Short mmCIF file of C-alpha atoms and ligand atoms in Angstrom, two decimals:
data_model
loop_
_atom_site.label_atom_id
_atom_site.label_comp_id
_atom_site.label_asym_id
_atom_site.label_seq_id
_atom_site.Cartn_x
_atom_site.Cartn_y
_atom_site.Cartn_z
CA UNK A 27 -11.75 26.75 8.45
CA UNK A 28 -13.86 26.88 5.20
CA UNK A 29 -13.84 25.16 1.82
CA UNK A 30 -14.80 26.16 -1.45
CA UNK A 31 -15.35 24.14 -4.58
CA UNK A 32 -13.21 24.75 -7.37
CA UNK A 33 -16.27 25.82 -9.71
CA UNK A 34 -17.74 28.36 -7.40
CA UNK A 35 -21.42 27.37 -6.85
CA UNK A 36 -21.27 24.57 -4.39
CA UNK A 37 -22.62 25.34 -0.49
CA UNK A 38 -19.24 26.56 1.24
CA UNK A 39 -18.37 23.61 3.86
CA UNK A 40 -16.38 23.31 7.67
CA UNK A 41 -13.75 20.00 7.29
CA UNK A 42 -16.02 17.48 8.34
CA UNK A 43 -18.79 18.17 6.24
CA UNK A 44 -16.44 18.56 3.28
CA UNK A 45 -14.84 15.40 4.20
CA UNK A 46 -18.05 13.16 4.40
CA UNK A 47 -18.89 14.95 1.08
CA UNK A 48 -16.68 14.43 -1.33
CA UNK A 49 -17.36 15.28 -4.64
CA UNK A 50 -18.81 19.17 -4.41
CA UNK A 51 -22.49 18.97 -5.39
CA UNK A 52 -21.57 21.93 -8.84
CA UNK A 53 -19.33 19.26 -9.65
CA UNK A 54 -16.24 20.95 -8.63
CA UNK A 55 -13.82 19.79 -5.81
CA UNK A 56 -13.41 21.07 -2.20
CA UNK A 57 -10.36 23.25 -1.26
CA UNK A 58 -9.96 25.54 1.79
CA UNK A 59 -10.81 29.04 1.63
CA UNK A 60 -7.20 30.45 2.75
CA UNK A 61 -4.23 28.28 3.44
CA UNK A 62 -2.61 28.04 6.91
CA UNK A 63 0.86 29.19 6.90
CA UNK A 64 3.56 27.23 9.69
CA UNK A 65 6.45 30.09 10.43
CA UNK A 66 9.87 29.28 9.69
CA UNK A 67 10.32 28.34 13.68
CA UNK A 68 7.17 26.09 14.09
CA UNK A 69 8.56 24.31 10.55
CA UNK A 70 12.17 23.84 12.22
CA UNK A 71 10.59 22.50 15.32
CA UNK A 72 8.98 19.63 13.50
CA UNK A 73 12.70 18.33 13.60
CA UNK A 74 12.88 15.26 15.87
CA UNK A 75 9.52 14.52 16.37
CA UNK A 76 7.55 11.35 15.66
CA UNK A 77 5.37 11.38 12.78
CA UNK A 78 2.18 11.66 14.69
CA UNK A 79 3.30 14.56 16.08
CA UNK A 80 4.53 16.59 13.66
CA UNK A 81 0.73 15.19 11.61
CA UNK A 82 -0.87 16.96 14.02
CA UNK A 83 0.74 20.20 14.39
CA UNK A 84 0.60 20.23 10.47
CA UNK A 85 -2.70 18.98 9.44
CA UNK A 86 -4.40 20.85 13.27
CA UNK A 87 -5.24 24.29 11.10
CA UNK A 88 -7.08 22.46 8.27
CA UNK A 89 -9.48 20.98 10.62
CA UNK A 90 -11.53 24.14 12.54
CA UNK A 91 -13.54 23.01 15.41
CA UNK A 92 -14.76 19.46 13.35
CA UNK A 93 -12.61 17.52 15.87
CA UNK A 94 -11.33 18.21 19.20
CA UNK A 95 -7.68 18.15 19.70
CA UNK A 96 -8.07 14.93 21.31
CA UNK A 97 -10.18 13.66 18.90
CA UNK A 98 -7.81 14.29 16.69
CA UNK A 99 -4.97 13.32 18.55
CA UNK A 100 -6.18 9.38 18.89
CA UNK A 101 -7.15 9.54 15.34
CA UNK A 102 -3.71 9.74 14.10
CA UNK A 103 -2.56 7.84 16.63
CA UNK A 104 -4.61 5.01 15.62
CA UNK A 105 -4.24 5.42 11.70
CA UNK A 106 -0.68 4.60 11.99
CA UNK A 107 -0.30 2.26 14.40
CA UNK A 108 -0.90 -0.54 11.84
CA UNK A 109 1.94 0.55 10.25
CA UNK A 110 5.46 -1.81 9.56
CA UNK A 111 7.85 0.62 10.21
CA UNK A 112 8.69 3.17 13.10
CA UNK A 113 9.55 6.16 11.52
CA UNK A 114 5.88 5.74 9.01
CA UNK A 115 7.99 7.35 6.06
CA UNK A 116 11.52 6.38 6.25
CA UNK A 117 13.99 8.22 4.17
CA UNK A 118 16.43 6.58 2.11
CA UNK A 119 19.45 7.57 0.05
CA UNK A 120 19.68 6.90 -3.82
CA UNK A 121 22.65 8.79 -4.84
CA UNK A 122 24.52 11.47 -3.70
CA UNK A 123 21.78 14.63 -3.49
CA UNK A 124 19.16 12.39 -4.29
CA UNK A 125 17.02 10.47 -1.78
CA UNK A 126 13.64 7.47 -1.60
CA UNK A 127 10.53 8.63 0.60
CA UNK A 128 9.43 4.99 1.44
CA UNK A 129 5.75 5.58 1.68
CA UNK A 130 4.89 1.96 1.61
CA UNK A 131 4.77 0.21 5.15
CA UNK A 132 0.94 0.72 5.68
CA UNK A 133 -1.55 -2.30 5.82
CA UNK A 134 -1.90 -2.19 1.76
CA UNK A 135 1.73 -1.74 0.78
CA UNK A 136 1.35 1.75 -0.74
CA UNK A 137 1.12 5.54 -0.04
CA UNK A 138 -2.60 5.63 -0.09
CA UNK A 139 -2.45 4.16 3.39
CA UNK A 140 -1.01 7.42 4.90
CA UNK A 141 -4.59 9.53 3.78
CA UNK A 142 -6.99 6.69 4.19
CA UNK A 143 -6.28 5.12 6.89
CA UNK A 144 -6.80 8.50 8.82
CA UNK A 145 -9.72 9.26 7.24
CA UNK A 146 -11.70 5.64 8.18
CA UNK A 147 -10.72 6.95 11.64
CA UNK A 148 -12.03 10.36 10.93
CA UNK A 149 -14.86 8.78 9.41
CA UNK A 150 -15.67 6.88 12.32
CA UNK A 151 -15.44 9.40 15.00
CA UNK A 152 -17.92 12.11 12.72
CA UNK A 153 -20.46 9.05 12.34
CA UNK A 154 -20.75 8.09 15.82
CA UNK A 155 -20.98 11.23 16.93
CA UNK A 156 -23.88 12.10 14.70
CA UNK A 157 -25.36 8.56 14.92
CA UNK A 158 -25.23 8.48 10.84
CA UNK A 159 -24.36 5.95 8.11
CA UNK A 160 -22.96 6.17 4.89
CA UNK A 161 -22.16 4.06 2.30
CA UNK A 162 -18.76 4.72 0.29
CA UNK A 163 -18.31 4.14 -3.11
CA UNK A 164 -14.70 4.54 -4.67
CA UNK A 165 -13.40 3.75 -7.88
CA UNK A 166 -9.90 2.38 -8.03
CA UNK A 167 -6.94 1.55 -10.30
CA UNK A 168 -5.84 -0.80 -7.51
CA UNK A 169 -4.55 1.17 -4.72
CA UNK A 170 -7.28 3.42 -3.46
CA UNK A 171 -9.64 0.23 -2.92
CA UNK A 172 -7.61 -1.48 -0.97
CA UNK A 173 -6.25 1.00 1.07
CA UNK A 174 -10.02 2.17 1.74
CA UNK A 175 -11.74 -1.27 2.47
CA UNK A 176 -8.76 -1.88 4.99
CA UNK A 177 -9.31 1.56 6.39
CA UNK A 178 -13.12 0.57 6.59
CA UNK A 179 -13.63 -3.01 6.96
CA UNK A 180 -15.84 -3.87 9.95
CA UNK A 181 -16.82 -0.03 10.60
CA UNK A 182 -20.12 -0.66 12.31
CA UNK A 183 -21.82 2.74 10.36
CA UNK A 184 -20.17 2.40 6.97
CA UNK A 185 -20.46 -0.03 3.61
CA UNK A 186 -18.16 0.19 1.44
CA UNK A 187 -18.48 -0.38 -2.30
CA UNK A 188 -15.29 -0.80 -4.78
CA UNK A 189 -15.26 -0.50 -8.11
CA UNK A 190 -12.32 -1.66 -10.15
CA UNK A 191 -11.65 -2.22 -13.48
CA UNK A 192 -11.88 -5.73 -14.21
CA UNK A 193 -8.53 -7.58 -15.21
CA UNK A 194 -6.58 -4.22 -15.12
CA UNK A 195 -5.43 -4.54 -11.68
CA UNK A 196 -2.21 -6.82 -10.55
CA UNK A 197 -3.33 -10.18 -8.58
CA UNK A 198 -1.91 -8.57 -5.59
CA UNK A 199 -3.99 -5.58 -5.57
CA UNK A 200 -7.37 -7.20 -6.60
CA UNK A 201 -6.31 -10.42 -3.56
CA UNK A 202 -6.56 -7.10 -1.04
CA UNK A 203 -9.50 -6.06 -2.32
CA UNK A 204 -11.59 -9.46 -2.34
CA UNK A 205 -10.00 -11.25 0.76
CA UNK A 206 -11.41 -9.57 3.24
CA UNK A 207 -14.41 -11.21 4.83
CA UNK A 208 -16.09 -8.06 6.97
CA UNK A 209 -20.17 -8.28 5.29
CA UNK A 210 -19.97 -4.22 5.01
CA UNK A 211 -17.17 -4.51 2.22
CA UNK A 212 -17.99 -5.04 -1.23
CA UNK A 213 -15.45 -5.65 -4.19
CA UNK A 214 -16.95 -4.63 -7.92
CA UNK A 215 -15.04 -5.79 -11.07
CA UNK A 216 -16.41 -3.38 -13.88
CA UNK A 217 -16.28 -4.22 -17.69
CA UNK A 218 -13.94 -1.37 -18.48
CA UNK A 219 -11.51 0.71 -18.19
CA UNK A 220 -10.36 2.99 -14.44
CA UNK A 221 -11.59 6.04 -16.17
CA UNK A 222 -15.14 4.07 -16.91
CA UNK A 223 -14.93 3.44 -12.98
CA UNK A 224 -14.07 7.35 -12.45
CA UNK A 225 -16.86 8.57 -14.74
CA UNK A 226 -19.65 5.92 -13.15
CA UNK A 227 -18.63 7.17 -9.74
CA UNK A 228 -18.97 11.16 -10.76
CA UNK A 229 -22.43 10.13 -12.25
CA UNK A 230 -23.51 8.62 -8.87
CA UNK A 231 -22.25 11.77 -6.88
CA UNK A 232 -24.39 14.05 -9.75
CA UNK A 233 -27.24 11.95 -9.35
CA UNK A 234 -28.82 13.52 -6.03
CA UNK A 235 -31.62 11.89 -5.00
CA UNK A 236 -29.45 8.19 -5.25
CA UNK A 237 -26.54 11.13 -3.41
CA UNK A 238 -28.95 11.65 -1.22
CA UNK A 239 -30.62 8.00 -0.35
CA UNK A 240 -27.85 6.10 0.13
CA UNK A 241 -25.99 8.51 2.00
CA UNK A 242 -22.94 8.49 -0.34
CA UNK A 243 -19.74 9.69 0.74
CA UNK A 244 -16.48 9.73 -1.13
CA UNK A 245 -12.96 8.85 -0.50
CA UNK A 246 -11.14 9.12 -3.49
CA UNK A 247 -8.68 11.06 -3.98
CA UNK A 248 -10.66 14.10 -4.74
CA UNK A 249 -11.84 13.97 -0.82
CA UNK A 250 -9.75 16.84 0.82
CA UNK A 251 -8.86 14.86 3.92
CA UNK A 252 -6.48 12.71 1.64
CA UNK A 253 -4.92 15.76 -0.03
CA UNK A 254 -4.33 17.21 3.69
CA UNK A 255 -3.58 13.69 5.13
CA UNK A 256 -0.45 13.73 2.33
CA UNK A 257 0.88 16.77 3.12
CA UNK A 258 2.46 15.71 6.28
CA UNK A 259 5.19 13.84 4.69
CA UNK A 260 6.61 16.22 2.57
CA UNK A 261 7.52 18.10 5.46
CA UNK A 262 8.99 15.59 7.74
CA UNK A 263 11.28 14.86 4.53
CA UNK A 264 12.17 18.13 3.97
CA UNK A 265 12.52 19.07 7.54
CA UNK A 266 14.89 15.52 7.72
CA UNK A 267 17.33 17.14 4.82
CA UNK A 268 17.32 20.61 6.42
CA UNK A 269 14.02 22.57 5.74
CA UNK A 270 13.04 25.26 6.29
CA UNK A 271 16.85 26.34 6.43
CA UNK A 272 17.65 24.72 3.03
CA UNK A 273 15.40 23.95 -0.29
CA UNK A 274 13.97 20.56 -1.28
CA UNK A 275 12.73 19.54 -4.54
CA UNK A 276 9.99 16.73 -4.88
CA UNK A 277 9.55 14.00 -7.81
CA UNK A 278 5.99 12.48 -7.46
CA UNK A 279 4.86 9.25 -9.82
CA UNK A 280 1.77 10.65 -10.55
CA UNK A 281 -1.69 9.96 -11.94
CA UNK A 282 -4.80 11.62 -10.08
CA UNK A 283 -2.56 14.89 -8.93
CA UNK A 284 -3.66 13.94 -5.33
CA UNK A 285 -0.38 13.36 -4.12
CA UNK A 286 1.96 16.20 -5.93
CA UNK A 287 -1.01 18.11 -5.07
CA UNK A 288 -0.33 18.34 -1.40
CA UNK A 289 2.94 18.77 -1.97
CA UNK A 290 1.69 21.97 -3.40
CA UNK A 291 -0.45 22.91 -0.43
CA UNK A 292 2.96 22.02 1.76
CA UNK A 293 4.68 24.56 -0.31
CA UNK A 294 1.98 27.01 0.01
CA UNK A 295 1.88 26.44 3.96
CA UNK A 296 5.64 27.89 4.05
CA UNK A 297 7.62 24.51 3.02
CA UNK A 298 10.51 25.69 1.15
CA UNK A 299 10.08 23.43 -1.54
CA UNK A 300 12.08 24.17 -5.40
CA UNK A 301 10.23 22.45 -7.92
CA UNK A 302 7.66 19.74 -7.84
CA UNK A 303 8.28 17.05 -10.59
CA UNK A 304 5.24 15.39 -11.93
CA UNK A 305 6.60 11.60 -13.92
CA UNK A 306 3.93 10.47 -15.69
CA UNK A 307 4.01 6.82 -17.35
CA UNK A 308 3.23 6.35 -21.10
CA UNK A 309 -0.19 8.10 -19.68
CA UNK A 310 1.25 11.69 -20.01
CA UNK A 311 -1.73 14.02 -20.23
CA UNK A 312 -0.19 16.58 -17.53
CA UNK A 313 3.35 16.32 -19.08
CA UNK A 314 2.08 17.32 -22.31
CA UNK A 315 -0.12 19.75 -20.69
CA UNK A 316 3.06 21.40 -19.25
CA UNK A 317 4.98 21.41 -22.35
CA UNK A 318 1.88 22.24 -24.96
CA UNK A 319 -0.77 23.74 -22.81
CA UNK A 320 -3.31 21.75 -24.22
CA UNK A 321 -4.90 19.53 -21.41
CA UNK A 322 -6.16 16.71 -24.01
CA UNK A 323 -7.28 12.81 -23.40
CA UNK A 324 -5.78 10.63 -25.21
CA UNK A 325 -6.85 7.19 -23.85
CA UNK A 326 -5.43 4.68 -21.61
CA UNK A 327 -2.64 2.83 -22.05
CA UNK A 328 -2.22 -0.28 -19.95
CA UNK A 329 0.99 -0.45 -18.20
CA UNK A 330 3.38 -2.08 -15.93
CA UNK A 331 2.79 0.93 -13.69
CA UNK A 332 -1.19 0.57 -13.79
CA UNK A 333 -1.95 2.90 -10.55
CA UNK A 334 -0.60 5.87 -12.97
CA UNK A 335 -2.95 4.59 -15.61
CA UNK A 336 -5.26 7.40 -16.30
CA UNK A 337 -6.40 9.96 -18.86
CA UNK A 338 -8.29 12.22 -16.44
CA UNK A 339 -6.12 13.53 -13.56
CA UNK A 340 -9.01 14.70 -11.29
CA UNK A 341 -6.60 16.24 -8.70
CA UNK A 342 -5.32 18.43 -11.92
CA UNK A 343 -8.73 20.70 -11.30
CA UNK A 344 -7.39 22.51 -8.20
CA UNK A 345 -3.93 22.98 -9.91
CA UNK A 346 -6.01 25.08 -12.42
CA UNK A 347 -7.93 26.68 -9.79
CA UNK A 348 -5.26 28.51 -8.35
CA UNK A 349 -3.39 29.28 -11.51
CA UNK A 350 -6.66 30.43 -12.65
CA UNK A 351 -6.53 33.07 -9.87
CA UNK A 352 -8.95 31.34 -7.95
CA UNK A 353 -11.78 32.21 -10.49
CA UNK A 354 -14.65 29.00 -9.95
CA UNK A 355 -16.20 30.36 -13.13
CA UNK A 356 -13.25 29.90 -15.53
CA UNK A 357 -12.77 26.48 -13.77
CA UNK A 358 -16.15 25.36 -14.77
CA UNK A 359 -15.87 26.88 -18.12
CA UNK A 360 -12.88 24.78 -18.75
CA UNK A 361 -14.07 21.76 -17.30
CA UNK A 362 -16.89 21.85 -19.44
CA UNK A 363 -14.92 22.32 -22.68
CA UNK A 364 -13.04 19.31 -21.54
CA UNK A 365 -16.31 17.30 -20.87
CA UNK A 366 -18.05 18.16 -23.89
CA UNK A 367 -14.58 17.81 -26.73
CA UNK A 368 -12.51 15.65 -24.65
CA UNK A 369 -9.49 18.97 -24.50
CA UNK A 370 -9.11 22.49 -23.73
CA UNK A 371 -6.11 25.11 -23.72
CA UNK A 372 -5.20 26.54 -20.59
CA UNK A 373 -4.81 30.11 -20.87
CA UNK A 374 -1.53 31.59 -20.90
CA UNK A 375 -1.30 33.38 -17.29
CA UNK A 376 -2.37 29.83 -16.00
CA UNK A 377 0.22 27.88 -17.68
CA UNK A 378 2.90 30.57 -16.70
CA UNK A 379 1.89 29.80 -13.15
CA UNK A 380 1.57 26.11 -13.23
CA UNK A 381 5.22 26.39 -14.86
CA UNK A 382 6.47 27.74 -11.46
CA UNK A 383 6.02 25.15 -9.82
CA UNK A 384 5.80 22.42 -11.80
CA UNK A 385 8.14 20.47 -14.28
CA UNK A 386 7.26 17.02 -15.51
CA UNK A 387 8.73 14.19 -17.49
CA UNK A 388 7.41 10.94 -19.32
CA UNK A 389 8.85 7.49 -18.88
CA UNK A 390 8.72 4.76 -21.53
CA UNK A 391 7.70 1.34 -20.19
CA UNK A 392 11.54 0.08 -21.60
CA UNK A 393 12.92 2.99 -19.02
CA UNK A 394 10.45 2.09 -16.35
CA UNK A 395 11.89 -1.44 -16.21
CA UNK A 396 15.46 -0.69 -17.44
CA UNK A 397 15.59 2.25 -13.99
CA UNK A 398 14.78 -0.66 -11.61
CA UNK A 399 17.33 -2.55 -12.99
CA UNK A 400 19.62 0.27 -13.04
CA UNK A 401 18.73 1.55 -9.57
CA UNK A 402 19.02 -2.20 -7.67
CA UNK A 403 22.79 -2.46 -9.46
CA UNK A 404 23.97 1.12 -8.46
CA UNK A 405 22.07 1.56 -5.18
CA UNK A 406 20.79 -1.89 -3.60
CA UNK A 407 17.15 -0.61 -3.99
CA UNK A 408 14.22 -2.56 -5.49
CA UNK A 409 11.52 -0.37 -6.87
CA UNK A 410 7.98 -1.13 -7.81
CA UNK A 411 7.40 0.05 -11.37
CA UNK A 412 5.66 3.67 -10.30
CA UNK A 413 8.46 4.41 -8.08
CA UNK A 414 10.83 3.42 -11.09
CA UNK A 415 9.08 5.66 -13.05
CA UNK A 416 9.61 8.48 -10.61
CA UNK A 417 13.61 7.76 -10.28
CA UNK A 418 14.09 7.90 -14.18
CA UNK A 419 12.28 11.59 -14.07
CA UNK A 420 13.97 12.55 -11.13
CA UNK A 421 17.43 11.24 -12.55
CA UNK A 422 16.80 14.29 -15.19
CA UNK A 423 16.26 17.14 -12.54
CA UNK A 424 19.34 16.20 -10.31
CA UNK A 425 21.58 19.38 -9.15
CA UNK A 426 22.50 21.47 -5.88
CA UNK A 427 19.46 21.27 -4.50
CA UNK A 428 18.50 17.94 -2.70
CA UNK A 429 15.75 15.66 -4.27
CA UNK A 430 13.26 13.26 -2.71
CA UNK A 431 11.27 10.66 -5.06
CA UNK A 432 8.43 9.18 -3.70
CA UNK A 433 8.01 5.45 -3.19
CA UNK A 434 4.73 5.03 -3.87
CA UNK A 435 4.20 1.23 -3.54
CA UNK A 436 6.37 -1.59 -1.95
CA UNK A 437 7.79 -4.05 -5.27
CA UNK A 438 6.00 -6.92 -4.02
CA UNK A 439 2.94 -5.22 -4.91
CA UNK A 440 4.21 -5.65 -8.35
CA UNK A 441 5.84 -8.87 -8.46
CA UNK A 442 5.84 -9.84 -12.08
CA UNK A 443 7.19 -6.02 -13.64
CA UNK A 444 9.95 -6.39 -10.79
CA UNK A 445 10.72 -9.94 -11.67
CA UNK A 446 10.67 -9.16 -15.44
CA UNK A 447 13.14 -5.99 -14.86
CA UNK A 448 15.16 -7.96 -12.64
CA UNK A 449 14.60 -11.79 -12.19
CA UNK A 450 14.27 -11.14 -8.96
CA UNK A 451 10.90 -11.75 -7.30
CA UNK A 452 10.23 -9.38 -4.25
CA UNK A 453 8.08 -11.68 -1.10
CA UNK A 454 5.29 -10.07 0.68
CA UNK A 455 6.28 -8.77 4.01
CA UNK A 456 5.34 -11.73 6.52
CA UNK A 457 1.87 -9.88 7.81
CA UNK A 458 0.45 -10.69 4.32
CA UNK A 459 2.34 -14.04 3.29
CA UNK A 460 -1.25 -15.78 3.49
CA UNK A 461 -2.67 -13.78 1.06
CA UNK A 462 -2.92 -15.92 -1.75
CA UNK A 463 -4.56 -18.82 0.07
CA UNK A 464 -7.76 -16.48 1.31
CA UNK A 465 -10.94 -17.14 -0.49
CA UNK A 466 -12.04 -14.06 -2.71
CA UNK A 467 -15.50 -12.61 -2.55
CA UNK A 468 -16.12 -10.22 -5.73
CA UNK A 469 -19.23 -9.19 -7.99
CA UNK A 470 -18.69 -8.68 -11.66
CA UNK A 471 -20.95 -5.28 -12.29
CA UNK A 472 -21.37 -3.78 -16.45
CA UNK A 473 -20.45 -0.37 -17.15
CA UNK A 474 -23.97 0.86 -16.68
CA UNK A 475 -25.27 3.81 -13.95
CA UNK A 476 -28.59 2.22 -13.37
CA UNK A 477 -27.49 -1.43 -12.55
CA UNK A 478 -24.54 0.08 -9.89
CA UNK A 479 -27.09 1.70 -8.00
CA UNK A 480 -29.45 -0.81 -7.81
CA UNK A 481 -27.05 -3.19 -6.68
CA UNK A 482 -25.82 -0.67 -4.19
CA UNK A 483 -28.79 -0.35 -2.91
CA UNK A 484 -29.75 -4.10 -2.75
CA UNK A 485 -26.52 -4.95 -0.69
CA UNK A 486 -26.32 -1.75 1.51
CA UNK A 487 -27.20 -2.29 5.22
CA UNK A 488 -30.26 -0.62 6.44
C1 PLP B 7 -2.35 6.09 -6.63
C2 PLP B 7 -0.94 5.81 -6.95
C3 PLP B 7 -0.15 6.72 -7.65
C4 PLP B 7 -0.70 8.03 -8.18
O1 PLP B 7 -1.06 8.91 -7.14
P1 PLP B 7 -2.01 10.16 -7.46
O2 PLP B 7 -2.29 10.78 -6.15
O3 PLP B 7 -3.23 9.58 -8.11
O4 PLP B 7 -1.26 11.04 -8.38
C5 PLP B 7 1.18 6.41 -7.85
N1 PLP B 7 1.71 5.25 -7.41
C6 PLP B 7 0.98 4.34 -6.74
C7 PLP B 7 1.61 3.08 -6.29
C8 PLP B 7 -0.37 4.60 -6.47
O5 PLP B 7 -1.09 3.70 -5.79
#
């Protein structure tokens, strides 16, 4: 299996390499060269299987000869054993037709558990094997880091480096991030915003010989092992309600397009999936993309759903790759209109083909908080805020054909929104009661290239 970066000019990869990678060295991201189809048989017998299973017979054609099938096999295994619940992505019901995909019983308490979790396994097995280190740098807007340092901590060939926008992230999140004590995990608090820690991170990937000398490998949610890693659970959904003998539709809180994203690549693998609803917070670059066809920043505006708050949807980039007809030259033409005037106007062919699949709504924070109220009165169901913001979106695309929302974070991740919405105020799940009495270990770092790396490479093991 081979992967090609979205702006054509990067060395074409095998998984593992593109896994390890990252960030494609033209800038662009990694996606594979054809995608694997599952036939309408090998779809219906996912149907009673555990989630491990069905993971790998799923994610198996992505992979190519990077990992055996054993390999493979323990790998999943062991990514989801930490998990708090049996079935890994329980399925709920809302209302009648429309249904909760509880992605939240990992380690961290949200869905980014489900990609990197498997990938610090993956991670581990490549690294052994090859008798290499790397050192991970992520940026985060509170989810991804913790997910990754628990997927890393104590890895004897990694460090890992976090960088997080300072005061942006909820005292939950930021507690996960600094608690742990493991000497190869390192928790950065930047002066800025999560796009300042996006942009920092791309400039560390583009700067080679640092790339290069440290050994830096990526896990954000540009790394194709998380896309793939995701996929998995829209079809155990689907296949739950009926697939492939009946249509789902998917509403996905979004912000980086990583995780509507492999809805898409589900869909293209055979899923028969209606529509794929993007719900964007008061940070609604891709709705208004959708509606006006002008991708455009705008800024970022805090919210009470701050793992959504973004201007730059990085994900967004293969989206356009395929509606661009799979042209890496457009991509990059694009990509540098974007860079260099902050906008650009997708073409009309490409819009008519992201409109296919995609529809999208915007939530207010008022309606974020007013749909968990709503939704625990009518339904018994707490939400976290991004999760709310999903319901209120999905609420509007409702009809024959059955809808799952994604539950992207457990509410006592968000404790204060919830509480505010509902005076109720959701308790961590008993694993991670202590949380608030660890000691926290974090380094304050400026929004400045030259000062990261020299502090990454100060505190990097040898
Ligand atoms: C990361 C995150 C999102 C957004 O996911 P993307 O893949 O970036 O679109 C939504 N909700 C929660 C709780 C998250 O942590």
């Amino acid at each position: 299996m081979n992967y090609v970066s979205t702006r054509g000019q990067a060395p074409v990869l095998g998984f593992g390499e593109a896994m390890l990678t990252g960030l494609a060295r033209d800038g662009g991201l990694y996606v594979p060269q054809d995608i694997p189809t599952l036939t309408t048989d090998q779809i219906a017998g996912l149907a009673g299987s555990s989630y491990e299973e069905a993971a790998f017979r799923i994610m198996r054609p992505f992979v190519g000869d990077a990992f055996t099938d054993d390999e493979f096999r323990a790998a999943i295994d062991r990514a989801y054993q930490g998990f708090g619940h049996a079935a890994r992505a329980p399925l709920k019901q809302l209302a009648p037709n429309h249904f909760l995909l509880e992605l939240f019983h990992g380690p961290t308490l949200a869905f980014k558990d489900f990609a990197m979790q498997l990938i610090g396994q993956l991670f581990q097995i490549a690294l052994a094997r090859d008798g290499r280190r790397v050192t991970i740098v992520g940026a985060t807007s509170g989810d991804t880091g913790s997910a990754a340092i628990e997927a890393f901590r104590g890895l004897s060939n990694v460090d890992v480096f976090i960088l997080f926008p300072h005061g942006r992230v909820s005292d939950v999140q930021r507690r996960q991030m600094t608690t742990p004590s493991e000497a190869n995990v390192h928790a950065l608090a930047l002066d800025g915003d999560f796009d300042d820690c996006q942009s920092r991170l791309k400039d560390m990937f583009n700067d080679f010989s640092f790339r290069d000398e440290v050994g830096l490998a990526g896990v954000n949610s540009i790394n194709w092992a998380r896309v793939l890693a995701q996929v998995v659970y829209y079809f155990t959904a689907a296949v739950s309600l009926g697939a492939p003998h009946r249509k789902v539709s998917f509403t996905v809180p979004t912000g980086n397009f990583g995780d509507i994203f492999a809805g898409d690549i589900a869909r293209r693998m055979g899923l028969p999936i209606d529509k794929l609803v993007i719900a964007a917070n008061q940070n609604d670059i891709l709705d208004r993309c959708l509606r006006s066809g002008r991708y455009q920043m705008d800024g970022v505006k805090p919210s009470i759903s701050p793992s959504m708050d973004i201007q730059i949807s990085s994900n967004f980039e293969r989206a356009l790759f395929d509606a661009y007809g799979r042209d890496g030259a457009a991509v990059a033409r694009v990509m540098e209109e974007m860079k260099a005037t902050g906008g650009f106007t997708v073409s009309q062919g490409a819009l008519q083909s992201l409109r296919e699949i995609f529809a999208s709504g915007r939530v207010s924070e008022e309606e974020t908080r007013a749909t968990i109220a709503a939704t625990l009165a009518q339904s018994a169901e707490l939400l976290c805020p991004h999760s709310a913001v999903g319901v209120k979106v999905a609420n509007s695309h409702l009809g024959t054909v059955p809808m799952v929302t994604l539950a992207t974070a457990h509410p006592a991740k968000f404790p204060d929104a919830v509480e505010a919405a509902t005076g109720l105020r959701p308790g961590l799940p008993p694993r991670m009661a202590d949380l608030f009495e660890r000691p926290e270990r974090v380094t304050r770092v400026p929004n400045d290239l030259s000062a990261l790396e020299t502090l990454i490479r100060e505190r990097r093991a040898l």
